[in-house]
mmCIF file of C-alpha atoms in Angstrom:
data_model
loop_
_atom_site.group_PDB
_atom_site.id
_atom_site.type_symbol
_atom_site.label_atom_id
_atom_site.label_comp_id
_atom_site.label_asym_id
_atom_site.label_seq_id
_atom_site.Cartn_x
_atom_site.Cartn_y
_atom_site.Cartn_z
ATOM 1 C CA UNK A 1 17.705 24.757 -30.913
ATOM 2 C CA UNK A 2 15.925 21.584 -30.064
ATOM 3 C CA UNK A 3 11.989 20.301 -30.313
ATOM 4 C CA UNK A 4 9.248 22.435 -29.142
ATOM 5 C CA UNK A 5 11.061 25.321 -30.199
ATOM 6 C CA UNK A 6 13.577 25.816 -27.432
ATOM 7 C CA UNK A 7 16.576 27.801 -28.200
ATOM 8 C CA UNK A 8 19.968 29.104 -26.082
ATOM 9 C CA UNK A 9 22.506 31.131 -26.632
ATOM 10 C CA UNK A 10 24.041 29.560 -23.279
ATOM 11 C CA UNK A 11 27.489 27.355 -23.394
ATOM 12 C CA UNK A 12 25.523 24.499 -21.150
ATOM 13 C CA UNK A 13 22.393 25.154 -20.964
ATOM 14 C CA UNK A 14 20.142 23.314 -18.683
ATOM 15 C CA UNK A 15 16.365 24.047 -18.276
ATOM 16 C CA UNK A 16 15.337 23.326 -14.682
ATOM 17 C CA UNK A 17 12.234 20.813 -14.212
ATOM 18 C CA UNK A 18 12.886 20.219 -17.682
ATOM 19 C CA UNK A 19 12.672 16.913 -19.090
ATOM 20 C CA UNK A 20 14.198 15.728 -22.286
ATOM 21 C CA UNK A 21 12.521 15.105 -25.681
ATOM 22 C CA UNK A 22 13.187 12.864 -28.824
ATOM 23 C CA UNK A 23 14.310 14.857 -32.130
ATOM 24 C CA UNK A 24 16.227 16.745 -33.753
ATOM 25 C CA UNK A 25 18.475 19.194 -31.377
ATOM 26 C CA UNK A 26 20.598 21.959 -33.856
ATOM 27 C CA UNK A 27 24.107 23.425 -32.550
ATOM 28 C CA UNK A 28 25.974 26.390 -34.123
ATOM 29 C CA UNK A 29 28.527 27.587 -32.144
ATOM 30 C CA UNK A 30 30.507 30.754 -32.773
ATOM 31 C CA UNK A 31 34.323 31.695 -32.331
ATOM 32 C CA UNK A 32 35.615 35.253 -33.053
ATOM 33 C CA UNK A 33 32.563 36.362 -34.011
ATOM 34 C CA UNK A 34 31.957 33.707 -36.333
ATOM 35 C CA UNK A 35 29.195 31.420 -36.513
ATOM 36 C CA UNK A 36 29.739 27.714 -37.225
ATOM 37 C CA UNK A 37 27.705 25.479 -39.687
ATOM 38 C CA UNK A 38 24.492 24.241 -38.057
ATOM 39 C CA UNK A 39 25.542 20.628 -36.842
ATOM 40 C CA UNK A 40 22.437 17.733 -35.933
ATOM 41 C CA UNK A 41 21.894 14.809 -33.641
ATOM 42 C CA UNK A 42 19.131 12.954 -33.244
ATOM 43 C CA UNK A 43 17.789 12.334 -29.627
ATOM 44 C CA UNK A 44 15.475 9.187 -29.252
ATOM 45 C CA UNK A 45 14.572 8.625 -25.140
ATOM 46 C CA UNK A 46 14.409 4.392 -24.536
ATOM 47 C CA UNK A 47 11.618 3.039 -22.926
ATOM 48 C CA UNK A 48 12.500 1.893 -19.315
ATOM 49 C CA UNK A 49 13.899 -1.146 -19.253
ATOM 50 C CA UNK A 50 12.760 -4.386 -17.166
ATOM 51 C CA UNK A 51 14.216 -7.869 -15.846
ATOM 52 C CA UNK A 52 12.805 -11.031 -14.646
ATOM 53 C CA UNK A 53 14.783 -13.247 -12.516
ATOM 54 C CA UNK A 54 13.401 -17.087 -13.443
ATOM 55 C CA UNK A 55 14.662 -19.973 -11.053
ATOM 56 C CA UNK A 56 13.533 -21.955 -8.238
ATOM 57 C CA UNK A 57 13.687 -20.038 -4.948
ATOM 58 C CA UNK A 58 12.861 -22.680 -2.573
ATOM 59 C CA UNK A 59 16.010 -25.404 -2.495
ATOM 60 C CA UNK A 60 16.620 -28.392 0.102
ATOM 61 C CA UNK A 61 20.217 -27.931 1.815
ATOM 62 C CA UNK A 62 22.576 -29.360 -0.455
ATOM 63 C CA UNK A 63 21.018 -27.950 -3.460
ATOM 64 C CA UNK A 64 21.719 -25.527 -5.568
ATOM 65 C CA UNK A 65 19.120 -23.868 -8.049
ATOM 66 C CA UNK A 66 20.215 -21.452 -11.038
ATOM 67 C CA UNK A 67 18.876 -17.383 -11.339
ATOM 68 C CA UNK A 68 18.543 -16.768 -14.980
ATOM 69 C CA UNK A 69 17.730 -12.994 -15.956
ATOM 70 C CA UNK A 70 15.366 -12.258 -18.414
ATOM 71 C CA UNK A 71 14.850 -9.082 -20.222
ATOM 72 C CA UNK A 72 11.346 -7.470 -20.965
ATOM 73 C CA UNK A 73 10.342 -6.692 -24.685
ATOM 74 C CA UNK A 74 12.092 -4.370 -25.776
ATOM 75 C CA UNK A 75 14.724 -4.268 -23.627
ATOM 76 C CA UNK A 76 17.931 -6.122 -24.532
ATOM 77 C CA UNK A 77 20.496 -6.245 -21.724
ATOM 78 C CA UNK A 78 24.473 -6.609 -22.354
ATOM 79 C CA UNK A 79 25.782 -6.328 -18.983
ATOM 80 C CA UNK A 80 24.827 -8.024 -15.792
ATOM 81 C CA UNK A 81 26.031 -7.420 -12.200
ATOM 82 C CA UNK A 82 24.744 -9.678 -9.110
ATOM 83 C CA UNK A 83 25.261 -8.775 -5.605
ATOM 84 C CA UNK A 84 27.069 -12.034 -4.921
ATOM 85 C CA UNK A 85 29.460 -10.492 -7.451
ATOM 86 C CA UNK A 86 29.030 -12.540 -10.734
ATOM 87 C CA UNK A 87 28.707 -10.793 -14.025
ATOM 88 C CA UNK A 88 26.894 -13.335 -16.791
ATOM 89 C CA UNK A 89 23.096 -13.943 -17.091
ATOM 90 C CA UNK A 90 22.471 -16.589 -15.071
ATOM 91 C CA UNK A 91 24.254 -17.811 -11.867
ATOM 92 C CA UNK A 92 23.536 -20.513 -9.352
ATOM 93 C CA UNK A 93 23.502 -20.176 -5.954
ATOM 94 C CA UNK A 94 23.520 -22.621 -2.727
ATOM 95 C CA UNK A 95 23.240 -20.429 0.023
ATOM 96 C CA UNK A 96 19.824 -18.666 1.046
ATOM 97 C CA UNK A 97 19.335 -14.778 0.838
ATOM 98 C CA UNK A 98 17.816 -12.116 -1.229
ATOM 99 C CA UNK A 99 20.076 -12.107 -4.900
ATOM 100 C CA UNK A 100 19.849 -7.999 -6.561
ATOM 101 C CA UNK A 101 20.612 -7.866 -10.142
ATOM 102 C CA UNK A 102 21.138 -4.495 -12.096
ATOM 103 C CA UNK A 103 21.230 -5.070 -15.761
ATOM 104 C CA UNK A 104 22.332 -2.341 -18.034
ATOM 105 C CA UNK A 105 21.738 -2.177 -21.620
ATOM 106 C CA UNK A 106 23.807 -1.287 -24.336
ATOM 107 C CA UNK A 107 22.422 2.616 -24.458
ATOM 108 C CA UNK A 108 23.411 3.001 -20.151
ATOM 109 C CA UNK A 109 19.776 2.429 -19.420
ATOM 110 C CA UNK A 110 19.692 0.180 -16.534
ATOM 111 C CA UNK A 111 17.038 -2.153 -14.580
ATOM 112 C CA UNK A 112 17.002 -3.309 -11.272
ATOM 113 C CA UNK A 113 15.386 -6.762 -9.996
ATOM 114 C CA UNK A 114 15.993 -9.120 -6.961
ATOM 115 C CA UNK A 115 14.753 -12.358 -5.621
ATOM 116 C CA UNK A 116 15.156 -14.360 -2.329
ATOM 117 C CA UNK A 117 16.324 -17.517 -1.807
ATOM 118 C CA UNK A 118 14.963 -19.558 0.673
ATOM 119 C CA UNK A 119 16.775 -23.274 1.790
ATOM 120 C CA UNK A 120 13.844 -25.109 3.895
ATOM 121 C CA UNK A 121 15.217 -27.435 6.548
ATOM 122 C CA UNK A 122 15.400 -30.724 5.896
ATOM 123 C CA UNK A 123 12.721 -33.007 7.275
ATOM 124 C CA UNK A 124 13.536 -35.219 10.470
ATOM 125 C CA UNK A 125 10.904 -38.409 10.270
ATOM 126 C CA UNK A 126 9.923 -40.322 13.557
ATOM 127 C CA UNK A 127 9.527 -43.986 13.285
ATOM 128 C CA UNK A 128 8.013 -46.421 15.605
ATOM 129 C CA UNK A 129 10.247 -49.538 16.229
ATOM 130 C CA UNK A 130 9.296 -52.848 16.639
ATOM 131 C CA UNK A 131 9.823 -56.152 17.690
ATOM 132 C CA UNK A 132 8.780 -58.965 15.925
ATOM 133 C CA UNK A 133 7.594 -62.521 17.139
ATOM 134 C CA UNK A 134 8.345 -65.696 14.349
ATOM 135 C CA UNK A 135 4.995 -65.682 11.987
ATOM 136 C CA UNK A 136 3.829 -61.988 13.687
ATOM 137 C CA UNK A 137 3.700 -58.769 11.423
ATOM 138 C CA UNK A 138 4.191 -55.467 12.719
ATOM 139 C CA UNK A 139 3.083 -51.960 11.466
ATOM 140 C CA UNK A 140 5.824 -49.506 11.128
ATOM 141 C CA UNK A 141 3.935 -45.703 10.953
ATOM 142 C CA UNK A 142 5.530 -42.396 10.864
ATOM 143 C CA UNK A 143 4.630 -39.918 13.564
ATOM 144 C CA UNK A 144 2.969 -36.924 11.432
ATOM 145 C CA UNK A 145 5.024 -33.621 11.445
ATOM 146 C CA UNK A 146 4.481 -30.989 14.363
ATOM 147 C CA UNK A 147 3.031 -27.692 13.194
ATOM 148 C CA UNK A 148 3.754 -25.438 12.127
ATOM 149 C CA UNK A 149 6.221 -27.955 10.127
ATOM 150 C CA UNK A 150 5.027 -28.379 7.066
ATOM 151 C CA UNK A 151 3.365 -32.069 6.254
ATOM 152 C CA UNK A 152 4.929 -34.873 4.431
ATOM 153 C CA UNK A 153 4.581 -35.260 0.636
ATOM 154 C CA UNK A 154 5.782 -38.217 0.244
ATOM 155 C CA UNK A 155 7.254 -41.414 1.835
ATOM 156 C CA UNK A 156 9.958 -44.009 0.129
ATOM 157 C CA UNK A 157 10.411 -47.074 2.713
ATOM 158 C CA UNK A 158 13.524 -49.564 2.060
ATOM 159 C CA UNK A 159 11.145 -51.977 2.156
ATOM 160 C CA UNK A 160 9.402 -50.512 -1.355
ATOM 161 C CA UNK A 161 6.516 -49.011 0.581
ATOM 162 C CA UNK A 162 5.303 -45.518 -0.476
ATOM 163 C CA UNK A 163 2.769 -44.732 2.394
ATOM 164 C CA UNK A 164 3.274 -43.433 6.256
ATOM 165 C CA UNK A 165 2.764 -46.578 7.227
ATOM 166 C CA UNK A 166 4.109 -50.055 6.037
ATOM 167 C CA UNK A 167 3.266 -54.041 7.069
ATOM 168 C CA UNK A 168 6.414 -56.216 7.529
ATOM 169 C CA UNK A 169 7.210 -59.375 8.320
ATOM 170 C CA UNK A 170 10.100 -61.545 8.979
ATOM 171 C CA UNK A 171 11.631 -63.662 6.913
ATOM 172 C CA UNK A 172 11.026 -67.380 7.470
#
C-alpha cells in the first residue's frame, strides 16, 4: 500500500503517468502461502535543487578568475563535477569558454548550471611622437579607440600623467 490509497498485489509495480508521493508506503510480501509482517518506509520527495556559479566572467589575457558554486536554500550539494574535469567547489580558469557544472546532493538529486568565460583582447594604444626643441613643450595624446573597440578607462603615463593626453618637457 502507499498514500492515497494505492495498493498492488504486483512484484514491481509501476503505475504509468504516475508520479510519486511523500509517506508512508506498507510492504507484506508472501512466500508459500504465507504472508510476511507489514514492513514501512517513509518516502519524503526533495525540492529541486539549484546552483549559482559566482566569479568574474570577463578576464584580461593573462588572468585567471575563480568559479565558485553556490547552492540555493535548501539545497546542500556534496559532489561537484565541471566540464573542464575538476571535482571541488570552486575552480579557476584562464582560458575563455562556457564552464557546465552538475552538482549532486547527498540524496542523488542533482542541479545543473553553466557560465561563459569571456578573455577581452588586450588594448593596443596609439601615441603621437614628438620632437622636442631646447625650452619647447610638446603634447603627447592618445589616438581614441576605433569602434566598435571599446573606449579607454583609464590612462597611467611614465611620466605620472593620468589623462589621454600629457605636457612634457625636456630636461634642462
Amino acid at each position: 500500500t502507499g498514500p492515497s490509497g494505492y495498493t498492488s498485489t504486483d512484484q514491481n509495480p509501476v503505475l504509468p503517468g504516475a508520479t510519486a508521493e511523500a509517506g508512508p508506503y506498507i510492504l507484506i510480501v508472501t512466500a508459500n502461502g504465507c504472508p510476511s509482517d507489514p514492513v514501512i518506509t517513509q518516502v519524503e520527495i526533495d525540492d529541486i535543487p539549484e546552483v549559482n556559479i559566482n566569479g568574474t566572467l570577463d578576464i584580461c589575457p593573462g588572468e585567471a578568475t575563480t568559479l565558485t558554486a553556490s547552492a540555493v536554500a535548501p539545497a546542500v550539494f556534496n559532489q561537484y563535477a565541471w566540464s573542464s574535469g575538476q571535482t571541488s567547489a570552486s575552480i579557476t580558469v584562464s582560458a575563455a569558454g562556457t564552464y557546465t557544472l552538475t552538482a549532486t546532493t547527498a540524496t542523488g538529486c542533482v542541479a545543473t548550471e553553466q557560465v561563459t568565460v569571456v578573455q577581452n583582447p588586450a588594448p593596443v594604444p596609439v601615441i603621437n611622437d614628438a620632437t622636442i626643441c631646447p625650452g619647447a613643450s610638446a603634447t603627447l595624446t592618445i589616438t581614441p579607440p576605433v569602434a566598435p573597440a571599446p573606449a579607454y578607462t583609464s590612462y597611467l603615463w611614465s611620466a605620472g600623467g593620468v589623462g589621454a593626453s600629457i605636457t612634457v618637457n625636456p630636461a634642462t
